[in-house]
């Protein structure tokens, strides 16, 4: 790929990713405003426990091959499809049969838990099928081809879930809408990819490819655990209503991250692959993307800390009584480790998978052991506190320092400005407004805008220069 073509594809893919993410966020936000009021917190608790379980099973289904095919020249999409069909179907069957055993991990008795788990095995199957064309479009920087299926999936999910919830189906409105939207997405993705995606099967190579991808499988499995361990631990120890309240707080604490990260991350990785041998440009891409993400996350965290009660009341209604206590702690979780999310992408393209595994494993064990211990000592709030101690991030920072010491020092200085510049604005809001007041809420929104303006004034030219620069050197 020549420089001009690669840059054009990168920019088009970035634009498509941002548009798709914006649509998803808007639709999901509107849907949430309705569903959080129609579905009881206890049903949300079961859903918030079951969904992470199937995301973990999805990582086990993929065996890391979905990431490995992107970083090798001869991309074996047919072998990946065979893995999803054969191993994926077997895992679906095992999960269906083992649903009663899995249900024992949830302490709050629910009469339909086994049925819910068995229906969600359909999601496991359809999600695996959709993975192949999705990886093809992302790996070839053709994300625009995936936009229509993503829009349709999100719209189907929203309309179906709200319609069923209004009809009184509560928990099942989530289950049916989720499975149905995933099936629609898989069908549309294959419709768009068929005849375009190369499906030449590499005979005798699947097991070798799986062996090569196992480090990435371990990374993704651990990453999913780090992200979703909280409801699994809380669901094992507490009732569904508490789990629902905790996850509602957690979702909103990380909402800015989940809006920004997919939009930049899915286009960043192919670009990192393109200049993996150019350390300065590699680290420059990581640095500016990290700076951009934190510029958004930092003022949002300060806003949530000052406005936890009113924010959750607006977003979910009055049933989320326990959630503000969790949110005032969890809102700082995205800030304590600014390096790991995108730093892992850097290590991945440098084939330093083992180090990434160790970083993620340290954080996962910290959350697991610390979560169990702290919830035993101080109750469920202990799970929120342990999220402020992702110890694997220290090792990740050291690994990035080894790649570009000067680049990391420069990034730390820039991040210090991003973290500290908004502080006087939010301190002023805290001092001059009342708790849970409309004045505090409104002035906090203004403080977010001013914070973003400060960062843009200082680093806006760097962002513009980077995104306009070619993403691949001329051969």
Coordinates of C-alpha atoms in Angstrom, one line a residue:
X1 CA 0.0 0.0 0.0
X2 CA 1.4 3.4 -1.0
X3 CA 1.5 6.3 1.4
X4 CA -1.3 8.3 -0.2
X5 CA -3.6 5.3 -0.5
X6 CA -2.9 4.2 3.1
X7 CA -3.5 7.7 4.4
X8 CA -6.7 8.0 2.5
X9 CA -7.9 4.6 3.8
X10 CA -6.9 5.5 7.3
X11 CA -8.8 8.8 7.3
X12 CA -11.8 7.2 5.6
X13 CA -11.8 4.3 8.1
X14 CA -11.3 6.8 11.0
X15 CA -14.3 8.8 9.8
X16 CA -16.4 5.8 9.4
X17 CA -15.5 4.5 12.8
X18 CA -16.3 7.8 14.5
X19 CA -19.6 8.1 12.6
X20 CA -20.6 4.5 13.5
X21 CA -19.6 5.0 17.1
X22 CA -21.5 8.3 17.3
X23 CA -24.6 6.6 16.0
X24 CA -24.2 3.7 18.4
X25 CA -23.8 6.0 21.3
X26 CA -26.8 8.1 20.4
X27 CA -29.0 5.1 19.9
X28 CA -27.7 3.3 23.0
X29 CA -28.1 6.4 25.1
X30 CA -31.7 7.0 24.1
X31 CA -32.5 3.3 24.6
X32 CA -30.9 3.3 28.0
X33 CA -33.0 6.3 29.1
X34 CA -36.1 4.2 28.5
X35 CA -35.0 0.7 29.6
X36 CA -33.4 1.8 32.9
X37 CA -36.8 3.0 33.9
X38 CA -38.8 0.0 32.6
X39 CA -36.7 -2.9 33.7
X40 CA -36.2 -3.6 37.4
X41 CA -32.7 -3.2 38.9
X42 CA -32.7 -6.9 39.9
X43 CA -33.3 -8.0 36.3
X44 CA -30.4 -5.7 35.2
X45 CA -28.3 -7.4 37.8
X46 CA -28.8 -10.8 36.1
X47 CA -28.2 -9.3 32.7
X48 CA -25.1 -7.5 33.8
X49 CA -23.8 -10.8 35.2
X50 CA -24.7 -13.0 32.2
X51 CA -23.4 -10.7 29.5
X52 CA -19.8 -10.6 30.8
X53 CA -19.9 -14.4 31.1
X54 CA -20.6 -14.7 27.4
X55 CA -18.0 -12.1 26.4
X56 CA -15.5 -14.3 28.2
X57 CA -16.8 -17.4 26.3
X58 CA -16.5 -15.3 23.1
X59 CA -12.8 -14.8 23.9
X60 CA -12.4 -18.5 24.4
X61 CA -14.2 -19.1 21.1
X62 CA -11.9 -16.9 19.1
X63 CA -8.7 -18.2 20.6
X64 CA -6.9 -15.0 19.6
X65 CA -7.0 -15.8 15.9
X66 CA -9.2 -12.8 15.1
X67 CA -6.3 -10.5 16.1
X68 CA -3.5 -12.7 14.7
X69 CA -4.9 -12.7 11.1
X70 CA -4.5 -8.9 11.0
X71 CA -0.8 -8.9 11.7
X72 CA 0.3 -11.5 9.2
X73 CA 0.7 -10.8 5.4
X74 CA -1.3 -13.8 4.1
X75 CA -4.5 -13.3 6.0
X76 CA -6.3 -16.7 6.4
X77 CA -9.9 -15.6 6.6
X78 CA -11.2 -19.1 5.6
X79 CA -9.3 -20.7 8.4
X80 CA -10.7 -18.2 10.9
X81 CA -14.2 -19.0 9.5
X82 CA -13.6 -22.7 10.0
X83 CA -12.6 -22.1 13.6
X84 CA -15.7 -20.1 14.3
X85 CA -17.9 -22.7 12.7
X86 CA -16.4 -25.9 14.1
X87 CA -15.0 -24.9 17.5
X88 CA -17.6 -22.2 17.9
X89 CA -20.4 -24.6 17.5
X90 CA -18.9 -27.1 19.9
X91 CA -18.5 -24.4 22.5
X92 CA -22.1 -23.3 22.0
X93 CA -23.2 -26.9 22.6
X94 CA -21.1 -27.3 25.7
X95 CA -22.4 -24.0 27.1
X96 CA -26.0 -25.0 26.4
X97 CA -25.6 -28.2 28.3
X98 CA -23.5 -26.6 31.1
X99 CA -26.0 -23.8 31.7
X100 CA -27.2 -25.2 35.1
X101 CA -23.6 -25.4 36.3
X102 CA -22.8 -21.9 35.2
X103 CA -26.0 -20.6 36.9
X104 CA -24.5 -21.6 40.3
X105 CA -22.1 -18.7 40.0
X106 CA -25.0 -16.3 40.6
X107 CA -26.1 -16.1 44.2
X108 CA -29.5 -14.4 43.7
X109 CA -32.0 -17.1 42.7
X110 CA -33.8 -16.3 39.5
X111 CA -36.4 -18.8 38.0
X112 CA -35.3 -18.2 34.4
X113 CA -31.6 -18.0 34.7
X114 CA -30.9 -21.3 33.0
X115 CA -33.2 -20.5 30.1
X116 CA -31.6 -17.0 29.7
X117 CA -28.1 -18.6 29.5
X118 CA -29.2 -21.1 27.0
X119 CA -30.8 -18.5 24.7
X120 CA -27.7 -16.4 24.9
X121 CA -25.7 -19.3 23.3
X122 CA -27.3 -18.1 20.1
X123 CA -25.4 -14.8 20.6
X124 CA -22.2 -16.7 21.0
X125 CA -22.7 -18.4 17.6
X126 CA -23.8 -15.4 15.6
X127 CA -21.2 -13.2 17.1
X128 CA -18.5 -15.7 16.0
X129 CA -19.9 -15.7 12.4
X130 CA -19.8 -11.9 12.2
X131 CA -16.2 -11.7 13.5
X132 CA -14.7 -12.9 10.1
X133 CA -16.1 -10.1 7.9
X134 CA -15.6 -7.5 10.6
X135 CA -11.9 -8.4 11.0
X136 CA -11.6 -8.3 7.2
X137 CA -13.1 -4.8 6.9
X138 CA -11.0 -3.5 9.8
X139 CA -7.7 -5.1 8.7
X140 CA -8.1 -3.8 5.2
X141 CA -9.0 -0.3 6.5
X142 CA -12.5 -0.6 4.9
X143 CA -14.5 0.1 8.0
X144 CA -17.0 2.2 6.0
X145 CA -18.2 -1.2 4.6
X146 CA -19.3 -2.2 8.1
X147 CA -21.2 1.0 9.0
X148 CA -24.6 0.0 7.5
X149 CA -24.7 -3.4 9.3
X150 CA -23.7 -1.7 12.6
X151 CA -26.4 1.0 12.2
X152 CA -29.0 -1.7 11.5
X153 CA -27.9 -3.8 14.5
X154 CA -28.1 -0.8 16.9
X155 CA -31.5 0.3 15.5
X156 CA -32.9 -3.2 15.7
X157 CA -31.6 -3.6 19.3
X158 CA -33.2 -0.3 20.3
X159 CA -36.6 -0.8 18.7
X160 CA -37.0 -4.4 19.8
X161 CA -35.8 -3.9 23.4
X162 CA -37.9 -0.8 24.0
X163 CA -41.0 -2.4 22.3
X164 CA -40.8 -5.6 24.4
X165 CA -40.0 -3.7 27.6
X166 CA -43.1 -1.5 27.0
X167 CA -45.1 -4.7 26.6
X168 CA -43.9 -5.9 30.0
X169 CA -41.3 -8.5 29.0
X170 CA -38.6 -6.8 31.2
X171 CA -35.5 -9.1 31.2
X172 CA -36.5 -10.9 28.1
X173 CA -36.6 -7.6 26.2
X174 CA -32.8 -7.4 26.6
X175 CA -32.2 -11.0 25.7
X176 CA -34.3 -11.2 22.6
X177 CA -33.1 -7.8 21.3
X178 CA -29.5 -8.7 21.9
X179 CA -29.6 -12.1 20.2
X180 CA -31.7 -10.8 17.3
X181 CA -29.6 -7.8 16.6
X182 CA -26.4 -10.0 16.6
X183 CA -28.0 -12.4 14.1
X184 CA -29.0 -9.5 11.8
X185 CA -25.5 -8.0 12.0
X186 CA -23.9 -11.3 11.1
X187 CA -26.2 -11.7 8.1
X188 CA -25.6 -8.2 6.8
X189 CA -21.8 -8.3 7.3
X190 CA -21.6 -11.5 5.2
X191 CA -23.9 -10.0 2.6
X192 CA -21.5 -7.1 2.2
X193 CA -18.3 -9.2 2.4
X194 CA -19.4 -12.1 0.2
X195 CA -17.5 -12.2 -3.1
X196 CA -15.0 -9.7 -1.8
X197 CA -13.3 -11.4 1.2
X198 CA -10.7 -13.9 0.1
X199 CA -11.7 -17.3 1.4
X200 CA -8.9 -19.5 0.2
X201 CA -8.4 -22.2 2.9
X202 CA -4.8 -22.9 4.0
X203 CA -4.9 -26.7 4.5
X204 CA -3.0 -28.0 7.5
X205 CA -2.3 -24.5 8.8
X206 CA -5.2 -23.9 11.3
X207 CA -3.6 -25.6 14.3
X208 CA -0.3 -23.7 13.6
X209 CA -2.2 -20.4 13.4
X210 CA -4.0 -21.2 16.6
X211 CA -0.7 -21.9 18.4
X212 CA 0.8 -18.6 17.1
X213 CA -2.3 -16.7 18.2
X214 CA -2.5 -18.2 21.8
X215 CA -0.6 -15.3 23.3
X216 CA -3.2 -12.9 21.8
X217 CA -5.9 -15.2 23.0
X218 CA -4.5 -15.0 26.6
X219 CA -4.3 -11.2 26.3
X220 CA -7.9 -10.8 25.2
X221 CA -9.2 -13.3 27.7
X222 CA -7.4 -11.5 30.5
X223 CA -8.5 -8.1 29.2
X224 CA -12.2 -9.2 29.2
X225 CA -11.7 -10.5 32.8
X226 CA -10.2 -7.2 33.9
X227 CA -13.1 -5.3 32.3
X228 CA -15.9 -7.6 33.5
X229 CA -14.7 -9.2 36.7
X230 CA -16.6 -6.9 39.0
X231 CA -20.2 -8.2 38.3
X232 CA -19.0 -11.8 38.4
X233 CA -17.5 -11.3 41.9
X234 CA -20.5 -9.2 43.1
X235 CA -23.0 -11.6 41.6
X236 CA -21.4 -14.4 43.5
X237 CA -21.7 -12.6 46.8
X238 CA -24.7 -10.2 46.6
X239 CA -28.2 -9.9 45.2
X240 CA -29.1 -8.9 41.7
X241 CA -30.4 -5.4 42.7
X242 CA -27.0 -4.5 44.1
X243 CA -25.2 -5.9 41.0
X244 CA -27.5 -3.8 38.8
X245 CA -26.7 -0.6 40.8
X246 CA -23.0 -1.2 40.7
X247 CA -22.9 -1.9 37.0
X248 CA -25.0 1.1 36.2
X249 CA -22.4 3.2 38.0
X250 CA -19.5 1.4 36.3
X251 CA -21.0 1.9 32.9
X252 CA -21.3 5.6 33.4
X253 CA -17.8 5.9 34.9
X254 CA -16.4 4.4 31.7
X255 CA -18.9 5.8 29.2
X256 CA -16.5 8.4 27.9
X257 CA -13.8 5.7 27.4
X258 CA -16.2 3.4 25.6
X259 CA -17.3 6.2 23.3
X260 CA -13.8 7.4 22.4
X261 CA -11.7 4.2 22.5
X262 CA -13.5 2.1 19.8
X263 CA -13.6 5.0 17.4
X264 CA -9.8 5.7 17.6
X265 CA -8.7 2.2 18.5
X266 CA -10.1 0.2 15.6
X267 CA -8.3 2.5 13.1
X268 CA -5.2 3.0 15.2
X269 CA -4.0 -0.6 15.2
X270 CA -3.8 -1.1 11.5
X271 CA -1.9 2.2 11.3
X272 CA 0.5 1.0 14.0
X273 CA 1.1 -2.1 12.0
X274 CA 1.9 0.0 9.0
X275 CA 4.9 1.7 10.6
X276 CA 5.8 -0.7 13.3
X277 CA 9.5 -0.4 12.4
X278 CA 9.5 3.4 12.8
X279 CA 9.7 3.9 16.5
X280 CA 9.2 7.7 16.6
X281 CA 6.1 7.6 14.4
X282 CA 4.8 4.5 16.2
X283 CA 5.1 6.1 19.6
X284 CA 3.8 9.4 18.2
X285 CA 0.6 7.8 17.1
X286 CA 0.2 6.1 20.5
X287 CA 1.0 9.3 22.4
X288 CA -1.3 11.7 20.6
X289 CA -4.2 9.2 20.7
X290 CA -3.7 8.6 24.4
X291 CA -3.6 12.4 25.0
X292 CA -6.8 12.8 23.0
X293 CA -8.6 10.1 25.0
X294 CA -7.5 11.5 28.4
X295 CA -8.4 15.0 27.4
X296 CA -12.0 13.8 27.2
X297 CA -11.9 11.4 30.1
X298 CA -10.4 13.7 32.7
X299 CA -13.0 16.5 32.8
X300 CA -15.8 13.9 32.5
X301 CA -14.5 12.2 35.6
X302 CA -14.4 15.5 37.5
X303 CA -17.9 16.2 36.3
X304 CA -19.2 12.8 37.5
X305 CA -17.6 13.2 40.9
X306 CA -19.4 16.4 41.5
X307 CA -22.7 15.3 39.9
X308 CA -23.1 11.6 40.6
X309 CA -26.7 11.8 42.0
X310 CA -28.2 14.1 39.4
X311 CA -26.5 12.3 36.5
X312 CA -27.8 8.9 37.5
X313 CA -31.3 10.3 38.2
X314 CA -31.4 11.8 34.7
X315 CA -30.0 8.7 33.0
X316 CA -31.9 6.0 34.9
X317 CA -34.7 7.4 37.0
X318 CA -35.2 7.0 40.8
X319 CA -34.6 3.3 41.4
X320 CA -30.7 3.5 41.4
X321 CA -30.3 4.5 45.0
X322 CA -27.0 2.8 45.7
X323 CA -25.3 3.7 42.4
X324 CA -24.1 7.2 43.2
X325 CA -21.8 5.9 46.0
X326 CA -20.1 3.6 43.5
X327 CA -19.9 6.2 40.8
X328 CA -18.0 8.8 42.9
X329 CA -15.2 6.2 43.3
X330 CA -15.4 4.5 39.9
X331 CA -15.3 7.8 38.0
X332 CA -11.6 8.0 38.6
X333 CA -10.8 4.5 37.4
X334 CA -10.2 5.5 33.8
X335 CA -7.6 8.1 34.9
X336 CA -5.3 6.0 37.1
X337 CA -3.8 4.0 34.2
X338 CA -3.6 6.1 31.0
X339 CA -1.1 3.8 29.3
X340 CA -2.5 0.2 29.2
X341 CA -5.4 0.4 26.8
X342 CA -3.4 1.8 23.8
X343 CA -0.1 0.7 25.2
X344 CA -1.2 -2.9 24.6
X345 CA -1.7 -2.1 20.9
X346 CA 1.9 -0.9 20.7
X347 CA 3.2 -4.1 22.4
X348 CA 1.0 -6.2 20.1
X349 CA 2.5 -4.8 16.9
X350 CA 6.0 -5.1 18.4
X351 CA 5.2 -8.8 19.0
X352 CA 5.9 -8.4 22.7
X353 CA 2.8 -10.4 23.6
X354 CA 4.3 -12.1 26.7
X355 CA 5.0 -8.7 28.4
X356 CA 1.4 -7.6 27.6
X357 CA 0.1 -10.8 29.1
X358 CA 2.1 -10.2 32.3
X359 CA 0.8 -6.6 32.6
X360 CA -2.8 -7.7 32.2
X361 CA -2.4 -10.7 34.4
X362 CA -1.1 -8.5 37.3
X363 CA -4.0 -6.2 37.0
X364 CA -6.5 -9.1 36.8
X365 CA -5.1 -10.8 39.9
X366 CA -5.1 -7.4 41.7
X367 CA -8.8 -7.0 40.9
X368 CA -9.6 -10.6 41.7
X369 CA -7.8 -11.0 45.0
X370 CA -8.3 -7.4 46.1
X371 CA -12.0 -7.5 45.1
X372 CA -12.7 -10.6 47.1
X373 CA -10.7 -9.3 50.1
X374 CA -12.1 -5.8 50.1
X375 CA -15.7 -6.9 49.6
X376 CA -15.3 -9.2 52.6
X377 CA -13.9 -6.4 54.8
X378 CA -15.8 -3.2 53.7
X379 CA -18.7 -4.6 51.6
X380 CA -19.5 -4.1 47.9
X381 CA -17.9 -0.7 47.8
X382 CA -14.5 -2.5 48.1
X383 CA -15.0 -3.7 44.5
X384 CA -15.1 0.0 43.4
X385 CA -12.0 0.9 45.4
X386 CA -9.8 -1.9 43.9
X387 CA -10.5 -0.5 40.4
X388 CA -8.2 2.4 41.4
X389 CA -5.2 0.0 41.7
X390 CA -4.5 -1.5 38.3
X391 CA -1.0 -2.5 39.2
X392 CA -0.1 -3.9 35.8
X393 CA -0.1 -0.4 34.4
X394 CA 3.2 0.2 36.2
X395 CA 4.8 -2.5 34.1
X396 CA 3.2 -1.3 31.0
X397 CA 4.6 2.2 31.6
X398 CA 8.1 0.7 31.9
X399 CA 7.6 -1.3 28.7
X400 CA 6.7 1.8 26.8
X401 CA 9.6 3.6 28.3
X402 CA 11.9 0.9 26.8
X403 CA 10.5 1.6 23.3
X404 CA 10.9 5.4 23.4
X405 CA 12.1 6.9 26.7
X406 CA 12.0 10.5 25.4
X407 CA 8.5 9.9 24.0
X408 CA 7.1 8.6 27.3
X409 CA 8.6 11.4 29.3
X410 CA 7.1 13.9 26.9
X411 CA 3.7 12.2 27.1
X412 CA 3.8 12.3 30.9
X413 CA 4.4 16.0 30.9
X414 CA 1.5 16.5 28.5
X415 CA -0.8 14.3 30.6
X416 CA 0.1 16.3 33.7
X417 CA -1.3 19.4 32.0
X418 CA -4.4 17.5 30.9
X419 CA -5.0 16.2 34.4
X420 CA -4.3 19.5 36.3
X421 CA -5.6 22.2 34.0
X422 CA -9.3 21.5 34.7
X423 CA -8.8 21.3 38.5
X424 CA -9.3 25.0 39.3
X425 CA -12.5 25.1 37.2
X426 CA -14.1 22.2 39.0
X427 CA -12.9 23.3 42.4
X428 CA -14.6 26.6 41.8
X429 CA -17.8 24.8 40.8
X430 CA -17.6 22.7 44.0
X431 CA -17.1 25.8 46.2
X432 CA -19.7 28.0 44.8
X433 CA -22.6 25.6 44.1
X434 CA -24.7 23.3 46.2
X435 CA -24.6 19.5 46.2
X436 CA -26.9 17.8 43.6
X437 CA -28.1 21.2 42.3
X438 CA -28.9 22.2 38.8
X439 CA -26.4 25.1 39.1
X440 CA -23.6 22.6 39.8
X441 CA -24.7 20.4 37.0
X442 CA -24.8 23.3 34.4
X443 CA -21.5 24.9 35.5
X444 CA -19.8 21.5 35.5
X445 CA -20.8 21.1 31.9
X446 CA -19.3 24.5 31.2
X447 CA -16.1 23.4 32.9
X448 CA -15.9 20.4 30.6
X449 CA -16.1 22.7 27.6
X450 CA -13.5 25.0 29.0
X451 CA -11.2 22.1 29.8
X452 CA -11.4 20.8 26.3
X453 CA -10.7 24.3 24.9
X454 CA -7.6 24.5 27.1
X455 CA -6.2 21.3 25.8
X456 CA -7.0 22.2 22.2
X457 CA -5.3 25.5 22.5
X458 CA -2.2 23.8 23.7
X459 CA -2.1 20.7 21.7
X460 CA -4.6 21.2 18.8
X461 CA -1.9 21.8 16.2
X462 CA -0.2 18.5 17.2
X463 CA -3.5 16.6 16.6
X464 CA -4.1 18.3 13.3
X465 CA -0.5 17.7 12.1
X466 CA -0.7 14.0 13.0
X467 CA -4.0 13.3 11.3
X468 CA -2.9 15.1 8.2
X469 CA 0.4 13.3 7.9
X470 CA 0.9 10.2 5.8
X471 CA 0.5 7.0 7.8
X472 CA 2.9 4.9 5.8
X473 CA 6.2 5.8 4.3
X474 CA 6.7 5.5 0.5
X475 CA 8.2 2.1 -0.4

